Coordinates of C-alpha atoms and ligand atoms in Angstrom, one line a residue:
M1 CA -71.0 40.2 51.4
R2 CA -69.0 38.1 49.0
R3 CA -66.6 35.8 50.7
R4 CA -62.9 36.2 49.9
V5 CA -60.5 33.3 49.3
L6 CA -56.8 33.5 48.7
I7 CA -55.3 30.5 46.9
S8 CA -51.5 30.0 46.9
G9 CA -50.4 28.3 43.7
A10 CA -51.8 28.4 40.1
G11 CA -51.0 24.8 39.4
V12 CA -53.4 21.9 38.9
A13 CA -55.3 22.1 42.2
G14 CA -55.2 25.9 42.6
S15 CA -56.5 26.7 39.1
T16 CA -59.3 24.2 39.5
L17 CA -60.4 25.6 42.8
A18 CA -60.2 29.2 41.5
Y19 CA -62.7 28.3 38.8
W20 CA -65.2 26.6 41.0
L21 CA -65.1 29.1 43.8
A22 CA -65.3 32.1 41.5
R23 CA -68.4 30.5 39.9
Q24 CA -70.0 30.2 43.3
G25 CA -69.6 33.9 43.8
W26 CA -66.4 34.0 45.9
T27 CA -64.0 36.8 45.3
V28 CA -60.9 34.8 44.4
T29 CA -57.2 35.9 44.5
V30 CA -54.5 33.5 43.3
V31 CA -50.8 34.1 44.1
E32 CA -48.3 32.2 42.0
R33 CA -44.6 32.3 42.7
A34 CA -43.6 31.7 39.1
A35 CA -43.4 34.8 36.9
G36 CA -45.7 33.3 34.2
Q37 CA -47.1 30.2 32.7
R38 CA -44.8 27.6 31.2
S39 CA -45.7 24.9 28.7
S40 CA -45.0 21.2 28.5
G41 CA -43.3 19.5 31.5
N42 CA -43.8 16.1 33.1
P43 CA -46.7 14.1 31.6
V44 CA -49.5 13.5 34.1
D45 CA -52.9 11.8 33.9
V46 CA -56.4 13.0 34.2
K47 CA -58.8 10.2 34.9
G48 CA -61.7 8.9 37.0
P49 CA -63.3 11.7 39.1
A50 CA -61.0 14.3 37.6
L51 CA -62.2 13.6 34.1
D52 CA -65.8 14.3 35.1
V53 CA -64.6 17.6 36.6
V54 CA -62.7 18.8 33.5
E55 CA -65.6 17.8 31.3
R56 CA -67.9 20.0 33.4
M57 CA -65.3 22.8 33.2
G58 CA -65.6 22.6 29.4
I59 CA -61.9 21.9 28.8
A60 CA -61.9 18.2 28.0
P61 CA -61.6 18.8 24.2
R62 CA -58.6 21.2 24.7
L63 CA -56.9 18.6 26.9
R64 CA -57.5 15.8 24.4
A65 CA -56.0 18.0 21.7
S66 CA -52.8 18.4 23.7
A67 CA -52.7 14.9 25.0
T68 CA -49.7 12.6 24.4
A69 CA -50.2 9.6 22.2
V70 CA -48.3 7.1 24.3
R71 CA -49.6 3.5 24.2
R72 CA -46.8 1.3 25.6
I73 CA -43.6 1.2 27.6
A74 CA -40.6 -0.5 26.0
F75 CA -37.9 -1.9 28.2
L76 CA -34.5 -1.7 26.4
D77 CA -31.1 -3.1 27.1
A78 CA -27.7 -1.3 27.0
S79 CA -27.5 -1.6 23.2
G80 CA -31.0 -0.2 22.7
R81 CA -32.6 -3.5 21.9
E82 CA -36.1 -4.0 23.1
R83 CA -36.4 -6.8 25.7
A84 CA -40.0 -6.5 26.8
S85 CA -42.9 -4.2 26.3
M86 CA -46.2 -3.6 28.0
N87 CA -49.4 -1.5 27.4
I88 CA -49.1 1.7 29.5
N89 CA -52.6 1.2 30.7
S90 CA -51.5 -1.9 32.6
I91 CA -49.6 0.3 35.0
Q92 CA -51.5 3.6 35.1
G93 CA -54.7 3.1 33.3
S94 CA -58.1 3.9 34.8
P95 CA -60.4 0.9 35.2
D96 CA -62.9 2.4 32.8
G97 CA -60.2 3.2 30.2
R98 CA -61.1 6.9 30.1
E99 CA -58.1 9.1 30.7
I100 CA -56.0 11.8 29.2
E101 CA -52.2 12.0 29.6
I102 CA -50.9 15.5 29.2
A103 CA -47.9 17.7 30.2
R104 CA -48.5 19.1 33.7
A105 CA -48.0 22.7 32.6
D106 CA -50.4 22.3 29.7
L107 CA -53.0 20.9 32.1
A108 CA -52.4 23.8 34.5
A109 CA -52.7 26.3 31.7
A110 CA -56.0 24.9 30.5
L111 CA -57.4 24.8 34.0
L112 CA -56.3 28.4 34.6
S113 CA -57.9 29.6 31.4
T114 CA -61.3 28.8 32.9
A115 CA -60.6 31.0 35.9
Q116 CA -58.5 33.9 34.6
D117 CA -61.4 36.2 33.7
I118 CA -63.3 35.5 37.0
A119 CA -60.4 35.5 39.5
E120 CA -57.5 37.8 40.1
I121 CA -54.1 36.1 39.3
R122 CA -50.9 37.7 40.8
W123 CA -47.8 36.3 39.1
G124 CA -44.4 36.4 40.8
E125 CA -46.1 36.7 44.2
T126 CA -45.9 34.6 47.4
I127 CA -47.3 34.7 50.9
T128 CA -44.9 35.6 53.7
G129 CA -47.1 35.6 56.8
L130 CA -50.5 34.4 58.0
T131 CA -52.2 35.5 61.2
Q132 CA -55.6 34.0 62.1
R133 CA -57.8 36.5 63.9
D134 CA -61.6 37.1 64.5
G135 CA -62.8 34.5 62.0
G136 CA -60.4 35.6 59.2
V137 CA -56.8 35.4 58.0
E138 CA -54.5 38.4 57.8
V139 CA -52.0 37.8 55.0
R140 CA -48.7 39.4 54.3
F141 CA -47.1 39.1 50.8
E142 CA -43.6 39.4 49.4
H143 CA -44.6 42.3 47.2
G144 CA -48.3 43.4 47.7
E145 CA -50.0 45.1 50.5
P146 CA -51.3 43.0 53.4
A147 CA -55.0 41.9 53.1
R148 CA -57.6 39.9 55.0
F149 CA -59.4 36.8 53.7
D150 CA -62.1 34.5 54.9
L151 CA -60.2 31.4 53.7
V152 CA -56.6 30.7 52.6
V153 CA -55.9 27.6 50.6
G154 CA -52.4 26.1 50.1
A155 CA -52.3 24.6 46.6
D156 CA -48.6 25.3 46.3
G157 CA -47.3 21.8 45.8
L158 CA -44.9 19.5 47.5
H159 CA -42.8 22.2 49.1
S160 CA -45.9 24.3 50.1
G161 CA -45.2 27.7 51.6
V162 CA -48.6 27.8 53.2
R163 CA -48.0 24.4 54.9
Q164 CA -44.8 25.7 56.3
L165 CA -46.4 28.9 57.7
A166 CA -49.6 27.3 59.1
F167 CA -48.6 23.7 60.0
G168 CA -44.8 23.6 60.5
P169 CA -41.5 22.8 58.9
E170 CA -41.7 20.5 55.9
H171 CA -39.5 17.8 57.3
E172 CA -42.3 16.9 59.7
F173 CA -44.6 16.0 56.8
I174 CA -42.4 15.0 53.8
R175 CA -41.5 11.3 53.6
H176 CA -38.4 10.6 51.4
M177 CA -39.3 7.4 49.5
G178 CA -35.7 6.4 48.8
M179 CA -35.4 7.8 45.3
F180 CA -34.6 11.0 43.4
V181 CA -36.0 12.1 40.0
A182 CA -34.6 14.4 37.3
T183 CA -36.5 15.3 34.1
L184 CA -35.5 17.4 31.2
P185 CA -36.5 18.0 27.5
V186 CA -34.3 16.2 25.0
D187 CA -34.1 16.1 21.2
R188 CA -35.0 12.6 20.3
T189 CA -37.3 9.7 21.2
L190 CA -35.9 6.1 21.6
A191 CA -38.9 4.0 20.6
G192 CA -41.0 6.2 18.4
D193 CA -43.8 8.6 19.2
H194 CA -46.1 6.1 20.9
A195 CA -43.8 4.4 23.4
V196 CA -41.9 5.4 26.5
A197 CA -38.5 3.8 26.3
M198 CA -36.8 2.7 29.5
Y199 CA -33.4 1.3 30.3
N200 CA -32.6 0.0 33.8
T201 CA -29.5 -0.8 35.7
P202 CA -29.8 -1.9 39.4
G203 CA -31.5 0.9 41.3
R204 CA -31.5 3.2 38.3
S205 CA -34.0 4.0 35.5
F206 CA -33.4 6.1 32.5
S207 CA -36.4 6.8 30.2
V208 CA -37.5 9.0 27.3
H209 CA -41.2 9.9 27.0
P210 CA -42.2 11.2 23.6
A211 CA -44.6 13.7 25.3
H212 CA -46.5 16.0 22.8
G213 CA -43.6 16.5 20.4
I214 CA -40.9 17.6 23.0
P215 CA -39.4 14.3 24.3
L216 CA -38.7 14.3 28.0
A217 CA -35.9 12.3 29.6
A218 CA -36.3 11.0 33.2
F219 CA -33.6 9.8 35.5
I220 CA -35.1 8.0 38.5
F221 CA -32.7 6.4 40.9
R222 CA -32.6 4.9 44.4
H223 CA -30.6 7.0 46.8
A224 CA -30.6 7.6 50.5
P225 CA -31.7 11.1 51.6
V226 CA -28.9 13.7 51.0
P227 CA -28.2 15.7 54.2
G228 CA -29.0 19.4 53.6
F229 CA -30.7 18.6 50.3
D230 CA -31.9 21.8 48.6
H231 CA -34.5 21.2 45.9
R232 CA -33.4 24.5 44.2
D233 CA -29.6 23.8 43.9
L234 CA -29.3 23.0 40.2
A235 CA -25.5 22.5 40.2
A236 CA -25.8 19.9 43.1
H237 CA -28.6 18.1 41.2
K238 CA -26.5 17.8 38.1
R239 CA -23.6 16.4 40.0
L240 CA -25.8 13.8 41.7
V241 CA -27.3 12.7 38.4
T242 CA -23.9 12.6 36.6
E243 CA -22.2 10.7 39.4
T244 CA -25.1 8.2 39.5
Y245 CA -25.2 7.5 35.8
T246 CA -21.7 8.0 34.4
G247 CA -20.5 4.7 32.8
R248 CA -23.9 3.1 33.3
L249 CA -26.0 4.3 30.4
G250 CA -24.8 2.0 27.6
I251 CA -25.5 3.6 24.2
F252 CA -27.5 6.3 26.0
E253 CA -24.5 7.9 27.7
D254 CA -24.7 11.0 25.5
F255 CA -27.9 12.1 27.3
L256 CA -25.6 13.1 30.2
D257 CA -24.2 15.9 28.0
R258 CA -27.8 17.3 28.0
V259 CA -27.8 17.1 31.8
A260 CA -24.6 19.1 31.9
D261 CA -26.0 21.8 29.7
A262 CA -29.5 21.9 31.1
E263 CA -31.0 25.1 32.6
D264 CA -34.5 23.6 32.6
M265 CA -33.9 20.4 34.5
Y266 CA -36.6 19.4 37.1
F267 CA -35.1 17.6 40.1
D268 CA -36.5 16.6 43.4
S269 CA -36.5 13.8 46.0
V270 CA -39.3 11.4 45.4
S271 CA -41.5 12.0 48.3
Q272 CA -45.0 11.6 49.8
V273 CA -46.7 14.1 52.1
R274 CA -48.7 13.0 55.1
L275 CA -50.4 15.3 57.6
P276 CA -52.7 14.3 60.5
S277 CA -55.0 17.2 59.4
W278 CA -55.2 19.4 56.3
T279 CA -56.9 22.2 58.1
N280 CA -55.8 24.7 60.7
G281 CA -58.6 27.2 61.4
R282 CA -59.3 29.0 58.2
V283 CA -56.2 27.7 56.4
T284 CA -56.5 24.5 54.4
L285 CA -54.4 22.4 52.0
I286 CA -55.2 20.7 48.7
G287 CA -53.2 18.7 46.1
D288 CA -49.6 17.8 46.6
A289 CA -49.3 20.3 49.5
A290 CA -51.7 18.1 51.5
S291 CA -51.1 14.6 50.2
S292 CA -48.4 14.2 47.5
L293 CA -48.3 10.6 46.3
S294 CA -44.9 11.1 44.5
L295 CA -44.6 10.7 40.8
F296 CA -45.9 7.1 41.0
G297 CA -49.4 8.1 42.0
D298 CA -52.5 9.8 40.6
G299 CA -51.3 13.2 41.9
S300 CA -52.9 15.4 39.3
T301 CA -56.2 13.5 39.2
L302 CA -56.3 13.8 43.0
A303 CA -55.4 17.5 42.9
I304 CA -58.4 18.2 40.6
A305 CA -60.7 16.0 42.7
A306 CA -59.6 17.7 45.9
A307 CA -60.3 21.1 44.5
H308 CA -63.7 20.1 43.3
T309 CA -64.7 18.4 46.6
L310 CA -63.6 21.4 48.6
A311 CA -65.6 23.8 46.4
E312 CA -68.7 21.5 46.7
E313 CA -68.5 21.3 50.5
L314 CA -68.0 25.1 50.8
A315 CA -71.1 25.6 48.6
D316 CA -73.2 23.1 50.6
T317 CA -72.5 24.8 54.0
P318 CA -72.0 28.5 53.3
T319 CA -72.5 29.5 56.9
D320 CA -70.3 26.9 58.6
M321 CA -66.8 26.8 57.1
S322 CA -65.3 24.5 59.7
A323 CA -67.9 21.8 59.0
A324 CA -67.3 22.2 55.2
L325 CA -63.5 21.9 55.7
R326 CA -64.0 18.8 57.9
R327 CA -66.2 17.1 55.3
Y328 CA -63.9 18.0 52.4
E329 CA -61.1 16.3 54.3
R330 CA -63.1 13.2 55.3
R331 CA -64.3 12.6 51.7
H332 CA -61.0 13.3 50.0
R333 CA -59.0 11.1 52.3
T334 CA -60.9 8.1 51.1
L335 CA -59.5 8.6 47.6
V336 CA -55.9 9.3 48.8
K337 CA -55.4 6.5 51.3
P338 CA -55.6 3.5 49.0
R339 CA -53.2 5.2 46.5
Q340 CA -50.5 5.8 49.1
R341 CA -49.8 2.1 49.2
G342 CA -49.1 1.6 45.4
F343 CA -45.6 3.1 45.6
A344 CA -43.6 -0.1 46.4
L345 CA -45.1 -2.0 43.4
A346 CA -44.5 0.9 41.0
G347 CA -40.9 1.1 42.3
Q348 CA -40.2 -2.6 41.7
L349 CA -41.6 -2.4 38.2
L350 CA -39.9 0.9 37.1
V351 CA -36.7 1.0 39.2
P352 CA -35.8 -2.7 40.1
R353 CA -33.0 -3.0 42.7
S354 CA -30.8 -5.7 41.2
R355 CA -29.9 -7.4 37.9
A356 CA -32.0 -10.4 38.9
A357 CA -35.0 -8.1 39.6
I358 CA -34.6 -6.5 36.2
A359 CA -34.5 -9.9 34.4
L360 CA -37.5 -11.1 36.5
R361 CA -39.5 -7.9 35.6
N362 CA -38.8 -8.4 31.9
T363 CA -39.8 -12.0 32.0
A364 CA -43.0 -11.2 33.9
V365 CA -43.8 -8.4 31.4
R366 CA -43.2 -10.8 28.4
T367 CA -45.3 -13.5 30.0
F368 CA -48.2 -11.6 31.6
A369 CA -48.5 -8.1 30.2
H370 CA -50.1 -7.1 26.9
Ligands
FAD1 C1 -41.5 13.9 37.5 C2 -42.9 13.8 37.8 C3 -43.8 12.9 37.2 C4 -45.1 12.9 37.5 N1 -45.9 12.0 36.9 C5 -47.2 11.9 37.2 C6 -48.1 11.1 36.5 O1 -47.7 10.3 35.6 N2 -49.4 11.1 36.9 C7 -49.9 11.9 37.8 O2 -51.1 11.9 38.1 N3 -49.1 12.7 38.5 C8 -47.8 12.8 38.2 N4 -47.0 13.6 38.9 C9 -47.5 14.4 40.0 C10 -48.3 15.6 39.6 O3 -47.5 16.5 38.9 C11 -48.7 16.4 40.9 O4 -49.3 15.5 41.8 C12 -49.7 17.5 40.6 O5 -49.2 18.4 39.7 C13 -50.1 18.2 41.9 O6 -50.8 19.4 41.6 P1 -50.7 20.6 42.6 O7 -51.6 21.6 42.1 O8 -51.0 20.1 44.0 O9 -49.2 21.0 42.6 P2 -48.4 21.7 41.4 O10 -49.1 21.3 40.1 O11 -47.0 21.3 41.6 O12 -48.7 23.2 41.5 C14 -48.2 24.0 42.6 C15 -48.1 25.4 42.1 O13 -47.7 26.2 43.2 C16 -46.7 27.1 42.9 N5 -45.9 27.5 44.1 C17 -45.1 26.7 44.8 N6 -44.6 27.3 45.9 C18 -45.3 28.5 45.9 C19 -45.3 29.6 46.8 N7 -44.5 29.6 47.9 N8 -46.1 30.7 46.5 C20 -46.9 30.7 45.4 N9 -46.9 29.7 44.5 C21 -46.1 28.6 44.8 C22 -45.9 26.3 41.9 O14 -45.1 27.2 41.0 C23 -47.0 25.6 41.1 O15 -47.5 26.4 40.0 C24 -45.6 13.7 38.6 C25 -44.8 14.6 39.2 C26 -43.5 14.7 38.9 C27 -42.6 15.6 39.6

């Protein structure tokens, strides 16, 4: 009998896993909370092991066609003058120079296109209950009828609902890294189509990424955790960004008007996720739900790699799911662990804490970076 898997989340990890498991003969159902696909969004990277996976999925040419053409990061002062500049690959490049930078939603859409004819995708749906019984998982949904699956995979991101149901409340696993981030589309670039422009004041960064024709502004700032923080309260997010940046943006102050008007602003605390185990019985986690590295990591690359590793292990041991899940976790943790430590360095480079640290960063970039 065909094995049945339920994947929560049609993002980067979920779409990749849906493709590989459906190809292996699983009956695949994906539930996605969003009502439909979006385009553009935060630029993310596909490199290293993930590049091999997307090549084997046949979508590398599509990804390259939608890729951004960013080559450098320009550090500006309050008047917009460039003070230092570095090759973007010095901070996030892969050692072999092979990588694709693309908007997250465009990446997710390309990955999903490989799975949508061989998997069932239910938009606007979410899991509300999980009960493990007799070697399977009984699942309740917000809208659909309850159903039973052999395996449930939480690929539902930083604020994973599956993790909440099967492992516990998110405050046990999410580590606030002392920063918040807001991103939103804007109508102009600040350093042309091939450069990210960044302006810093102590503990704050403001940048504009040219993306793939729809420039994206990002506000990243150091801030203690906000008690009762709700990652869905747009009005509170706008207040926090406005309070933090008003009077501190030099000639870029007008970008705060866009914040005030925005209905499409992404906002969240910059966080990492750490769990002692990614598997509980027949429920397992992949991608940000298991091991978010925050925006300063290789999150999308690792999400694709995790999905592929999980599918490989399930194929290798079709009769012993626990062994397959254990091996997936052991293999994938070796990729995640070294990257969890890169956060502090990226933070010092992109969000320096003091005027002296900003000046030092600019001098170091002028002296050493190319
Ligand atoms: C501002 C920003 C900048 C970033 N920059 C980079 C970068 O430069 N390089 C890089 O590699 N990574 C970057 N990342 C990280 C990268 O986006 C993530 O690591 C990657 O998308 C993780 O993939 P995922 O599939 O685990 O989660 P996601 O891509 O977030 O997908 C999760 C999916 O689950 C859905 N979902 C959520 N809750 C539920 C629910 N309860 N039920 C059903 N569906 C649900 C969501 O709608 C979404 O479609 C950045 C992230 C941010 C926020």
